[in-house]
mmCIF file of C-alpha atoms and ligand atoms in Angstrom:
data_model
loop_
_atom_site.group_PDB
_atom_site.id
_atom_site.type_symbol
_atom_site.label_atom_id
_atom_site.label_comp_id
_atom_site.label_asym_id
_atom_site.label_seq_id
_atom_site.Cartn_x
_atom_site.Cartn_y
_atom_site.Cartn_z
ATOM 1 C CA MET A 1 122.857 113.569 128.397
ATOM 2 C CA PRO A 2 123.141 114.607 124.693
ATOM 3 C CA PRO A 3 119.885 115.519 122.928
ATOM 4 C CA ILE A 4 117.548 112.579 122.205
ATOM 5 C CA PRO A 5 116.113 112.878 118.691
ATOM 6 C CA LEU A 6 112.610 111.752 117.703
ATOM 7 C CA VAL A 7 114.240 109.256 115.312
ATOM 8 C CA ASP A 8 117.935 108.476 114.890
ATOM 9 C CA LEU A 9 118.595 107.819 111.221
ATOM 10 C CA ALA A 10 122.371 107.917 111.714
ATOM 11 C CA ALA A 11 122.186 105.020 114.186
ATOM 12 C CA ALA A 12 120.209 102.974 111.651
ATOM 13 C CA HIS A 13 122.663 103.863 108.877
ATOM 14 C CA ALA A 14 125.623 102.724 110.964
ATOM 15 C CA GLU A 15 124.166 99.214 110.998
ATOM 16 C CA VAL A 16 123.784 98.982 107.210
ATOM 17 C CA ALA A 17 126.595 101.290 106.044
ATOM 18 C CA GLU A 18 128.819 98.618 104.486
ATOM 19 C CA GLU A 19 126.010 96.879 102.619
ATOM 20 C CA VAL A 20 124.692 100.187 101.367
ATOM 21 C CA GLU A 21 128.119 101.242 100.108
ATOM 22 C CA SER A 22 128.758 98.009 98.217
ATOM 23 C CA GLY A 23 125.196 98.021 96.875
ATOM 24 C CA PHE A 24 125.526 101.598 95.631
ATOM 25 C CA LYS A 25 128.717 100.579 93.795
ATOM 26 C CA ARG A 26 126.824 97.708 92.179
ATOM 27 C CA VAL A 27 123.975 99.953 90.999
ATOM 28 C CA ILE A 28 126.345 102.633 89.732
ATOM 29 C CA GLY A 29 128.432 99.972 87.973
ATOM 30 C CA ASP A 30 125.316 98.634 86.259
ATOM 31 C CA THR A 31 123.844 102.160 85.776
ATOM 32 C CA ALA A 32 120.546 100.563 86.846
ATOM 33 C CA PHE A 33 119.157 103.783 88.294
ATOM 34 C CA ILE A 34 115.434 103.216 87.799
ATOM 35 C CA GLY A 35 114.000 99.726 88.162
ATOM 36 C CA GLY A 36 116.514 96.962 87.528
ATOM 37 C CA ALA A 37 117.699 93.939 89.480
ATOM 38 C CA GLU A 38 117.870 95.582 92.925
ATOM 39 C CA VAL A 39 114.311 96.891 92.629
ATOM 40 C CA ALA A 40 113.004 93.522 91.414
ATOM 41 C CA ALA A 41 114.790 91.729 94.270
ATOM 42 C CA PHE A 42 113.439 94.188 96.848
ATOM 43 C CA GLU A 43 109.890 93.836 95.530
ATOM 44 C CA GLN A 44 110.085 90.051 95.919
ATOM 45 C CA GLU A 45 111.621 90.280 99.372
ATOM 46 C CA TYR A 46 109.082 92.829 100.603
ATOM 47 C CA ALA A 47 106.135 90.785 99.267
ATOM 48 C CA ARG A 48 107.484 87.737 101.109
ATOM 49 C CA PHE A 49 108.065 89.786 104.274
ATOM 50 C CA THR A 50 104.495 91.104 104.314
ATOM 51 C CA GLY A 51 102.937 87.795 103.277
ATOM 52 C CA VAL A 52 101.208 89.418 100.304
ATOM 53 C CA GLY A 53 101.521 88.029 96.774
ATOM 54 C CA HIS A 54 102.879 91.033 94.887
ATOM 55 C CA CYS A 55 104.796 94.241 95.568
ATOM 56 C CA VAL A 56 105.240 97.194 93.212
ATOM 57 C CA GLY A 57 107.837 99.809 94.153
ATOM 58 C CA VAL A 58 106.820 103.438 93.522
ATOM 59 C CA ALA A 59 108.255 106.884 94.166
ATOM 60 C CA ASN A 60 106.634 107.657 97.555
ATOM 61 C CA GLY A 61 103.792 106.681 99.849
ATOM 62 C CA THR A 62 101.363 109.311 98.611
ATOM 63 C CA ASP A 63 101.745 108.006 95.052
ATOM 64 C CA ALA A 64 101.344 104.453 96.364
ATOM 65 C CA LEU A 65 97.961 105.399 97.846
ATOM 66 C CA GLU A 66 96.843 107.256 94.724
ATOM 67 C CA LEU A 67 97.828 104.436 92.381
ATOM 68 C CA ALA A 68 96.259 101.767 94.621
ATOM 69 C CA LEU A 69 93.021 103.787 94.707
ATOM 70 C CA ARG A 70 93.027 104.237 90.933
ATOM 71 C CA ALA A 71 93.790 100.518 90.451
ATOM 72 C CA VAL A 72 90.641 99.524 92.380
ATOM 73 C CA GLY A 73 88.572 101.871 90.225
ATOM 74 C CA VAL A 74 88.490 105.098 92.242
ATOM 75 C CA GLY A 75 88.155 108.165 90.013
ATOM 76 C CA PRO A 76 86.043 111.255 89.370
ATOM 77 C CA GLY A 77 82.571 110.776 90.823
ATOM 78 C CA SER A 78 83.794 108.328 93.489
ATOM 79 C CA GLU A 79 83.645 108.882 97.211
ATOM 80 C CA VAL A 80 86.409 107.530 99.436
ATOM 81 C CA ILE A 81 86.050 107.240 103.220
ATOM 82 C CA LEU A 82 89.028 107.857 105.519
ATOM 83 C CA PRO A 83 89.639 108.909 109.122
ATOM 84 C CA ALA A 84 89.947 112.621 109.984
ATOM 85 C CA ASN A 85 93.015 111.971 112.187
ATOM 86 C CA THR A 86 95.642 111.024 109.648
ATOM 87 C CA PHE A 87 98.589 112.544 107.828
ATOM 88 C CA ILE A 88 97.353 114.856 105.079
ATOM 89 C CA ALA A 89 98.750 112.510 102.389
ATOM 90 C CA THR A 90 95.894 110.029 102.869
ATOM 91 C CA ALA A 91 93.399 112.710 101.848
ATOM 92 C CA GLU A 92 95.654 114.170 99.140
ATOM 93 C CA ALA A 93 95.893 110.797 97.416
ATOM 94 C CA VAL A 94 92.095 110.575 97.261
ATOM 95 C CA ALA A 95 91.822 114.100 95.865
ATOM 96 C CA ARG A 96 94.539 113.417 93.297
ATOM 97 C CA ALA A 97 92.718 110.294 92.152
ATOM 98 C CA GLY A 98 89.850 112.689 91.349
ATOM 99 C CA ALA A 99 87.539 111.417 94.080
ATOM 100 C CA ARG A 100 85.674 113.121 96.906
ATOM 101 C CA VAL A 101 87.192 112.890 100.403
ATOM 102 C CA VAL A 102 84.635 111.676 102.965
ATOM 103 C CA LEU A 103 85.990 111.853 106.502
ATOM 104 C CA VAL A 104 84.859 109.908 109.548
ATOM 105 C CA ASP A 105 85.857 110.077 113.197
ATOM 106 C CA CYS A 106 88.241 107.782 115.062
ATOM 107 C CA ASP A 107 87.697 105.361 117.907
ATOM 108 C CA PRO A 108 88.294 107.173 121.240
ATOM 109 C CA ASP A 109 90.449 104.356 122.659
ATOM 110 C CA SER A 110 92.596 103.072 119.777
ATOM 111 C CA TYR A 111 92.523 106.318 117.707
ATOM 112 C CA LEU A 112 91.990 104.059 114.656
ATOM 113 C CA ILE A 113 89.149 104.572 112.160
ATOM 114 C CA ASP A 114 85.688 104.320 113.739
ATOM 115 C CA VAL A 115 84.386 101.252 111.888
ATOM 116 C CA PRO A 116 80.634 101.757 112.491
ATOM 117 C CA ALA A 117 81.001 105.417 111.411
ATOM 118 C CA ALA A 118 82.858 104.368 108.256
ATOM 119 C CA LEU A 119 80.201 101.796 107.351
ATOM 120 C CA ALA A 120 77.437 104.338 108.038
ATOM 121 C CA ALA A 121 79.117 106.803 105.643
ATOM 122 C CA VAL A 122 78.908 104.414 102.676
ATOM 123 C CA THR A 123 76.694 105.712 99.848
ATOM 124 C CA PRO A 124 76.077 104.362 96.330
ATOM 125 C CA ALA A 125 79.035 106.548 95.203
ATOM 126 C CA THR A 126 81.492 105.042 97.699
ATOM 127 C CA ARG A 127 84.241 103.161 95.884
ATOM 128 C CA ALA A 128 86.749 102.634 98.713
ATOM 129 C CA ILE A 129 87.477 102.937 102.417
ATOM 130 C CA VAL A 130 91.039 103.753 103.507
ATOM 131 C CA PRO A 131 91.747 102.513 107.043
ATOM 132 C CA VAL A 132 94.980 104.073 108.321
ATOM 133 C CA HIS A 133 97.178 101.766 110.386
ATOM 134 C CA LEU A 134 98.058 104.640 112.675
ATOM 135 C CA TYR A 135 101.244 104.674 114.791
ATOM 136 C CA GLY A 136 102.163 101.081 113.877
ATOM 137 C CA GLN A 137 99.121 98.924 114.605
ATOM 138 C CA LEU A 138 96.608 97.595 112.111
ATOM 139 C CA ALA A 139 93.045 98.888 112.059
ATOM 140 C CA PRO A 140 90.304 96.204 112.210
ATOM 141 C CA VAL A 141 90.155 95.624 108.457
ATOM 142 C CA GLU A 142 88.248 92.345 108.920
ATOM 143 C CA GLU A 143 85.395 94.257 110.591
ATOM 144 C CA LEU A 144 85.234 96.681 107.672
ATOM 145 C CA ARG A 145 85.300 93.781 105.224
ATOM 146 C CA ALA A 146 82.474 91.982 107.058
ATOM 147 C CA GLY A 147 80.421 95.180 107.153
ATOM 148 C CA LEU A 148 80.925 95.725 103.421
ATOM 149 C CA ALA A 149 79.972 92.168 102.435
ATOM 150 C CA GLY A 150 78.016 92.181 99.196
ATOM 151 C CA ARG A 151 78.826 95.826 98.412
ATOM 152 C CA ASP A 152 81.195 96.893 95.673
ATOM 153 C CA VAL A 153 83.496 98.916 97.955
ATOM 154 C CA ALA A 154 87.247 98.258 98.057
ATOM 155 C CA ILE A 155 89.478 98.521 101.122
ATOM 156 C CA VAL A 156 92.777 100.267 100.390
ATOM 157 C CA GLU A 157 94.949 100.116 103.498
ATOM 158 C CA ASP A 158 97.241 103.026 104.383
ATOM 159 C CA ALA A 159 100.166 100.980 105.674
ATOM 160 C CA ALA A 160 102.730 103.811 105.753
ATOM 161 C CA GLN A 161 103.317 103.455 109.502
ATOM 162 C CA CYS A 162 103.133 99.696 109.999
ATOM 163 C CA GLN A 163 105.850 97.795 108.115
ATOM 164 C CA GLY A 164 106.036 94.395 109.794
ATOM 165 C CA ALA A 165 102.879 94.781 111.905
ATOM 166 C CA THR A 166 100.311 91.993 111.877
ATOM 167 C CA ARG A 167 96.712 91.556 112.953
ATOM 168 C CA ASN A 168 95.588 88.013 113.787
ATOM 169 C CA GLY A 169 98.816 86.866 112.145
ATOM 170 C CA ARG A 170 98.307 88.656 108.818
ATOM 171 C CA GLY A 171 100.076 91.721 107.462
ATOM 172 C CA ALA A 172 98.607 94.823 105.821
ATOM 173 C CA GLY A 173 97.316 94.102 102.322
ATOM 174 C CA ALA A 174 96.790 90.362 102.902
ATOM 175 C CA GLY A 175 93.738 89.370 100.898
ATOM 176 C CA GLY A 176 93.482 92.890 99.483
ATOM 177 C CA ILE A 177 95.667 95.901 98.708
ATOM 178 C CA ALA A 178 97.821 98.218 100.834
ATOM 179 C CA ALA A 179 100.014 101.236 100.160
ATOM 180 C CA THR A 180 103.135 102.007 102.137
ATOM 181 C CA SER A 181 105.785 104.715 102.425
ATOM 182 C CA PHE A 182 109.523 104.345 102.819
ATOM 183 C CA TYR A 183 110.025 107.985 103.811
ATOM 184 C CA PRO A 184 113.341 108.001 105.736
ATOM 185 C CA GLY A 185 111.718 108.195 109.187
ATOM 186 C CA LYS A 186 109.342 105.245 108.694
ATOM 187 C CA ASN A 187 110.131 101.870 110.280
ATOM 188 C CA LEU A 188 111.570 100.849 106.897
ATOM 189 C CA GLY A 189 113.072 104.045 105.507
ATOM 190 C CA ALA A 190 114.917 104.838 102.277
ATOM 191 C CA TYR A 191 117.509 107.590 101.740
ATOM 192 C CA GLY A 192 115.007 109.811 99.979
ATOM 193 C CA ASP A 193 111.403 109.300 98.919
ATOM 194 C CA ALA A 194 110.142 105.803 98.123
ATOM 195 C CA GLY A 195 107.002 103.731 98.559
ATOM 196 C CA ALA A 196 105.237 100.560 97.476
ATOM 197 C CA VAL A 197 101.883 98.947 96.877
ATOM 198 C CA VAL A 198 101.317 95.349 97.936
ATOM 199 C CA ALA A 199 98.391 93.335 96.578
ATOM 200 C CA ASP A 200 97.416 89.691 96.548
ATOM 201 C CA ASP A 201 95.717 89.980 93.179
ATOM 202 C CA ALA A 202 98.196 89.896 90.265
ATOM 203 C CA GLY A 203 95.867 91.977 88.107
ATOM 204 C CA LEU A 204 95.724 94.772 90.671
ATOM 205 C CA ALA A 205 99.521 94.751 91.014
ATOM 206 C CA THR A 206 99.869 94.996 87.239
ATOM 207 C CA ALA A 207 97.374 97.863 87.170
ATOM 208 C CA VAL A 208 99.472 99.757 89.743
ATOM 209 C CA ARG A 209 102.683 99.086 87.824
ATOM 210 C CA THR A 210 101.049 100.223 84.584
ATOM 211 C CA LEU A 211 99.708 103.451 86.124
ATOM 212 C CA GLY A 212 103.106 104.218 87.650
ATOM 213 C CA SER A 213 104.958 103.643 84.364
ATOM 214 C CA HIS A 214 103.277 106.290 82.202
ATOM 215 C CA GLY A 215 100.265 104.044 81.711
ATOM 216 C CA GLY A 216 102.059 101.196 79.946
ATOM 217 C CA LEU A 217 104.462 98.336 80.585
ATOM 218 C CA THR A 218 105.969 98.421 77.085
ATOM 219 C CA LYS A 219 108.006 101.466 76.174
ATOM 220 C CA TYR A 220 105.962 103.965 74.119
ATOM 221 C CA VAL A 221 102.773 101.912 74.451
ATOM 222 C CA HIS A 222 100.458 103.935 76.703
ATOM 223 C CA GLU A 223 97.189 102.188 77.508
ATOM 224 C CA VAL A 224 95.940 104.689 80.069
ATOM 225 C CA ILE A 225 97.038 108.128 81.264
ATOM 226 C CA GLY A 226 99.442 107.233 84.045
ATOM 227 C CA VAL A 227 102.104 109.009 86.040
ATOM 228 C CA ASN A 228 105.848 108.648 86.542
ATOM 229 C CA SER A 229 106.201 106.915 89.892
ATOM 230 C CA ARG A 230 108.923 104.302 90.123
ATOM 231 C CA LEU A 231 111.396 103.008 92.667
ATOM 232 C CA ASP A 232 115.088 103.838 92.167
ATOM 233 C CA GLY A 233 117.851 101.234 92.245
ATOM 234 C CA LEU A 234 119.840 103.157 94.883
ATOM 235 C CA GLN A 235 116.795 103.274 97.188
ATOM 236 C CA ALA A 236 116.199 99.548 96.672
ATOM 237 C CA VAL A 237 119.746 98.854 97.919
ATOM 238 C CA VAL A 238 119.014 100.717 101.159
ATOM 239 C CA LEU A 239 115.612 99.100 101.559
ATOM 240 C CA ARG A 240 116.985 95.572 101.038
ATOM 241 C CA ALA A 241 119.706 96.101 103.637
ATOM 242 C CA LYS A 242 117.225 97.507 106.161
ATOM 243 C CA LEU A 243 114.503 94.944 105.401
ATOM 244 C CA ALA A 244 116.890 92.172 106.439
ATOM 245 C CA ARG A 245 117.011 93.814 109.891
ATOM 246 C CA LEU A 246 113.438 95.029 110.170
ATOM 247 C CA ALA A 247 111.987 92.172 112.234
ATOM 248 C CA GLY A 248 114.777 92.634 114.795
ATOM 249 C CA TRP A 249 114.370 96.403 114.765
ATOM 250 C CA ASN A 250 110.608 96.095 115.299
ATOM 251 C CA ALA A 251 111.245 93.761 118.259
ATOM 252 C CA LEU A 252 113.521 96.437 119.757
ATOM 253 C CA ARG A 253 110.771 99.038 119.239
ATOM 254 C CA ARG A 254 108.324 96.750 121.057
ATOM 255 C CA ALA A 255 110.755 96.392 123.952
ATOM 256 C CA ALA A 256 111.213 100.180 124.049
ATOM 257 C CA ALA A 257 107.431 100.693 124.057
ATOM 258 C CA GLN A 258 107.076 98.243 126.934
ATOM 259 C CA ARG A 259 109.741 100.160 128.862
ATOM 260 C CA TYR A 260 107.881 103.443 128.240
ATOM 261 C CA HIS A 261 104.613 101.853 129.448
ATOM 262 C CA GLU A 262 106.339 101.019 132.734
ATOM 263 C CA LEU A 263 108.247 104.295 133.104
ATOM 264 C CA LEU A 264 105.180 106.413 132.363
ATOM 265 C CA ALA A 265 102.691 104.379 134.423
ATOM 266 C CA PRO A 266 102.916 106.774 137.418
ATOM 267 C CA LEU A 267 102.371 109.849 135.211
ATOM 268 C CA GLU A 268 99.030 111.348 134.347
ATOM 269 C CA VAL A 269 99.137 110.665 130.620
ATOM 270 C CA GLY A 270 96.931 108.543 128.405
ATOM 271 C CA ARG A 271 97.859 106.535 125.352
ATOM 272 C CA PRO A 272 96.043 104.682 122.589
ATOM 273 C CA THR A 273 95.065 101.101 123.357
ATOM 274 C CA THR A 274 96.472 98.243 121.294
ATOM 275 C CA LEU A 275 93.721 96.109 119.784
ATOM 276 C CA PRO A 276 93.682 92.429 120.785
ATOM 277 C CA GLY A 277 95.237 90.332 118.003
ATOM 278 C CA ASN A 278 97.618 93.109 116.969
ATOM 279 C CA GLU A 279 101.395 92.858 116.815
ATOM 280 C CA HIS A 280 102.278 96.564 117.067
ATOM 281 C CA VAL A 281 105.493 97.922 115.504
ATOM 282 C CA TRP A 282 105.519 101.275 117.345
ATOM 283 C CA HIS A 283 106.287 103.640 114.503
ATOM 284 C CA ILE A 284 105.140 106.341 116.908
ATOM 285 C CA TYR A 285 104.838 106.278 120.690
ATOM 286 C CA CYS A 286 101.949 108.636 121.347
ATOM 287 C CA VAL A 287 100.962 109.967 124.762
ATOM 288 C CA ARG A 288 97.957 112.100 125.583
ATOM 289 C CA ILE A 289 98.216 115.074 127.913
ATOM 290 C CA PRO A 290 94.824 115.772 129.506
ATOM 291 C CA SER A 291 93.817 119.361 128.784
ATOM 292 C CA ASP A 292 90.929 121.812 128.698
ATOM 293 C CA GLY A 293 90.358 121.333 124.973
ATOM 294 C CA THR A 294 93.004 123.836 123.890
ATOM 295 C CA PRO A 295 96.578 122.876 122.972
ATOM 296 C CA ALA A 296 98.060 125.292 125.560
ATOM 297 C CA ARG A 297 99.096 122.705 128.150
ATOM 298 C CA ARG A 298 100.351 120.161 125.593
ATOM 299 C CA ASP A 299 102.330 122.892 123.839
ATOM 300 C CA ARG A 300 103.914 123.940 127.160
ATOM 301 C CA VAL A 301 104.890 120.317 127.825
ATOM 302 C CA LEU A 302 106.277 120.027 124.281
ATOM 303 C CA ALA A 303 108.346 123.202 124.696
ATOM 304 C CA ALA A 304 109.697 121.948 128.043
ATOM 305 C CA LEU A 305 110.673 118.624 126.446
ATOM 306 C CA HIS A 306 112.464 120.444 123.626
ATOM 307 C CA ALA A 307 114.260 122.639 126.189
ATOM 308 C CA ALA A 308 115.390 119.435 127.931
ATOM 309 C CA GLY A 309 116.782 118.085 124.628
ATOM 310 C CA VAL A 310 113.955 115.610 123.939
ATOM 311 C CA GLY A 311 112.868 115.577 120.275
ATOM 312 C CA ALA A 312 109.135 115.124 120.879
ATOM 313 C CA ALA A 313 106.641 115.956 118.085
ATOM 314 C CA ILE A 314 102.906 115.890 117.252
ATOM 315 C CA HIS A 315 101.241 113.375 114.920
ATOM 316 C CA TYR A 316 99.102 115.243 113.884
ATOM 317 C CA PRO A 317 98.259 118.707 115.211
ATOM 318 C CA VAL A 318 95.290 119.457 112.901
ATOM 319 C CA PRO A 319 92.605 116.991 111.729
ATOM 320 C CA VAL A 320 92.187 116.920 107.930
ATOM 321 C CA HIS A 321 88.844 118.810 107.873
ATOM 322 C CA LEU A 322 90.367 121.722 109.820
ATOM 323 C CA THR A 323 93.321 122.192 107.429
ATOM 324 C CA PRO A 324 93.113 125.083 104.960
ATOM 325 C CA ALA A 325 93.758 122.654 102.080
ATOM 326 C CA PHE A 326 90.540 120.765 102.784
ATOM 327 C CA ALA A 327 88.488 123.727 104.002
ATOM 328 C CA ASP A 328 85.900 123.087 101.279
ATOM 329 C CA LEU A 329 84.935 119.714 102.769
ATOM 330 C CA THR A 330 81.380 119.844 104.088
ATOM 331 C CA PRO A 331 82.113 119.031 107.770
ATOM 332 C CA ALA A 332 82.902 122.033 109.939
ATOM 333 C CA ALA A 333 84.596 122.222 113.319
ATOM 334 C CA GLY A 334 82.778 119.940 115.747
ATOM 335 C CA ALA A 335 82.039 117.288 113.123
ATOM 336 C CA PHE A 336 84.518 114.739 114.471
ATOM 337 C CA PRO A 337 84.658 115.193 118.244
ATOM 338 C CA GLN A 338 87.113 112.384 118.970
ATOM 339 C CA ALA A 339 89.658 113.526 116.394
ATOM 340 C CA GLU A 340 89.226 117.144 117.512
ATOM 341 C CA ARG A 341 89.637 116.230 121.179
ATOM 342 C CA LEU A 342 92.813 114.255 120.428
ATOM 343 C CA ALA A 343 94.641 116.802 118.296
ATOM 344 C CA PRO A 344 95.348 119.351 121.089
ATOM 345 C CA GLU A 345 96.382 116.632 123.583
ATOM 346 C CA ILE A 346 98.695 114.253 121.738
ATOM 347 C CA LEU A 347 102.465 114.155 121.792
ATOM 348 C CA SER A 348 104.934 111.658 120.280
ATOM 349 C CA LEU A 349 107.997 110.619 122.276
ATOM 350 C CA PRO A 350 111.297 109.511 120.703
ATOM 351 C CA ILE A 351 111.229 105.874 119.641
ATOM 352 C CA TYR A 352 113.622 103.933 117.416
ATOM 353 C CA PRO A 353 115.377 100.565 117.650
ATOM 354 C CA GLN A 354 118.657 101.956 119.012
ATOM 355 C CA LEU A 355 117.008 104.040 121.775
ATOM 356 C CA THR A 356 118.619 103.042 125.091
ATOM 357 C CA ALA A 357 117.025 102.437 128.480
ATOM 358 C CA ASP A 358 119.008 105.387 129.849
ATOM 359 C CA GLN A 359 117.644 107.649 127.144
ATOM 360 C CA GLN A 360 114.103 106.466 127.890
ATOM 361 C CA GLU A 361 114.573 107.191 131.589
ATOM 362 C CA ALA A 362 115.741 110.701 130.674
ATOM 363 C CA VAL A 363 112.664 111.174 128.461
ATOM 364 C CA ALA A 364 110.367 109.966 131.254
ATOM 365 C CA SER A 365 111.878 112.276 133.844
ATOM 366 C CA ALA A 366 111.769 115.238 131.423
ATOM 367 C CA LEU A 367 108.086 114.465 130.774
ATOM 368 C CA SER A 368 107.389 114.137 134.492
ATOM 369 C CA ALA A 369 109.038 117.520 135.174
ATOM 370 C CA ALA A 370 107.208 119.115 132.248
ATOM 371 C CA LEU A 371 103.827 117.858 133.473
ATOM 372 C CA ALA A 372 104.519 119.225 136.959
ATOM 373 C CA GLY A 373 105.773 122.585 135.626
HETATM 374 C C1 LIG B 1 104.162 108.977 105.622
HETATM 375 C C2 LIG B 1 102.715 108.772 105.412
HETATM 376 C C3 LIG B 1 102.129 108.867 104.128
HETATM 377 C C4 LIG B 1 102.823 109.408 102.913
HETATM 378 O O1 LIG B 1 104.024 108.895 102.565
HETATM 379 P P1 LIG B 1 105.069 109.758 101.692
HETATM 380 O O2 LIG B 1 106.074 108.712 101.342
HETATM 381 O O3 LIG B 1 105.613 110.809 102.585
HETATM 382 O O4 LIG B 1 104.367 110.274 100.514
HETATM 383 C C5 LIG B 1 100.789 108.537 104.001
HETATM 384 N N1 LIG B 1 100.051 108.175 105.062
HETATM 385 C C6 LIG B 1 100.564 108.103 106.308
HETATM 386 C C7 LIG B 1 99.681 107.684 107.437
HETATM 387 C C8 LIG B 1 101.906 108.412 106.527
HETATM 388 O O5 LIG B 1 102.402 108.354 107.771
#
């Protein structure tokens, strides 16, 4: 069997190639390279898709998080709470907004933010909590919201991994604000960097758009010090073509995940639980290789999978507080036992809509052999 990649962007492109080509011609014909009709149409379509009132396209997911945080009032002197087991960008966005990163541990079963720990970390300086919808399922935002009742703390959802996911029938950002990434490998991926903020409140959406357009919506009128973070017309073409297929693609991911559950049931591997009420979109299929607390066994399994042509990966190998970039955070090793226990044991298997049953069987037998080896 030919190698099985972690994600197959060529297979996704094949499905949209014609639309992308004609769309690119349209954008080039109109020279609408930044903003323009394609971007406006995508923003409307994505807002409708997520069931949130407004969508603002930006340059990438990290910017989307930063601008959403700034729009809700996060700045110097603020504290922002986020889980230790996330992609570094979640923490970078907080730091770039000028605020202090306050990490909390994750739930040992779902690997999502530990809600009681997050609520316990709130201080008078806390301006926001960033739940990360890790691997494609939504964190229990309603529990955070209930716990924050009466306090002036915003919830800014990191929805980079969950395009199309719902919790109790609602998408990320419903009734609040969420930031997402259209990095090529995400469930909805552009052909370069792209991202968006969705918000139900029109004022918040306008604040994000203003911050991302050099601090003003009228040329040469700058109300605040903003940044340059906008969505390109060519990327909007790709995103519109893929968005039209996303619900179907997510259904195929769910079917693939179900097949993995069955194929891997006899193996000695764990995996995160899916919370009741969640419609998961399986951005990542994570398995957990029981170990002695060091990454040695997981790394051996990973190397064996690579040798067998299986493009497995790790999301993420080092919790935020143990990265050199955030070494000045107060918590030291041992501060977040769940996140630290997970990091040396987790492994992500290939998953994408076009993954075949035969490929999944090959992945399962490679994993079985690797675990025995
Ligand atoms: C991808 C990702 C981001 C950042 O998105 P970019 O578009 O790469 O800037 C942020 N948070 C999480 C959880 C992600 O997976």
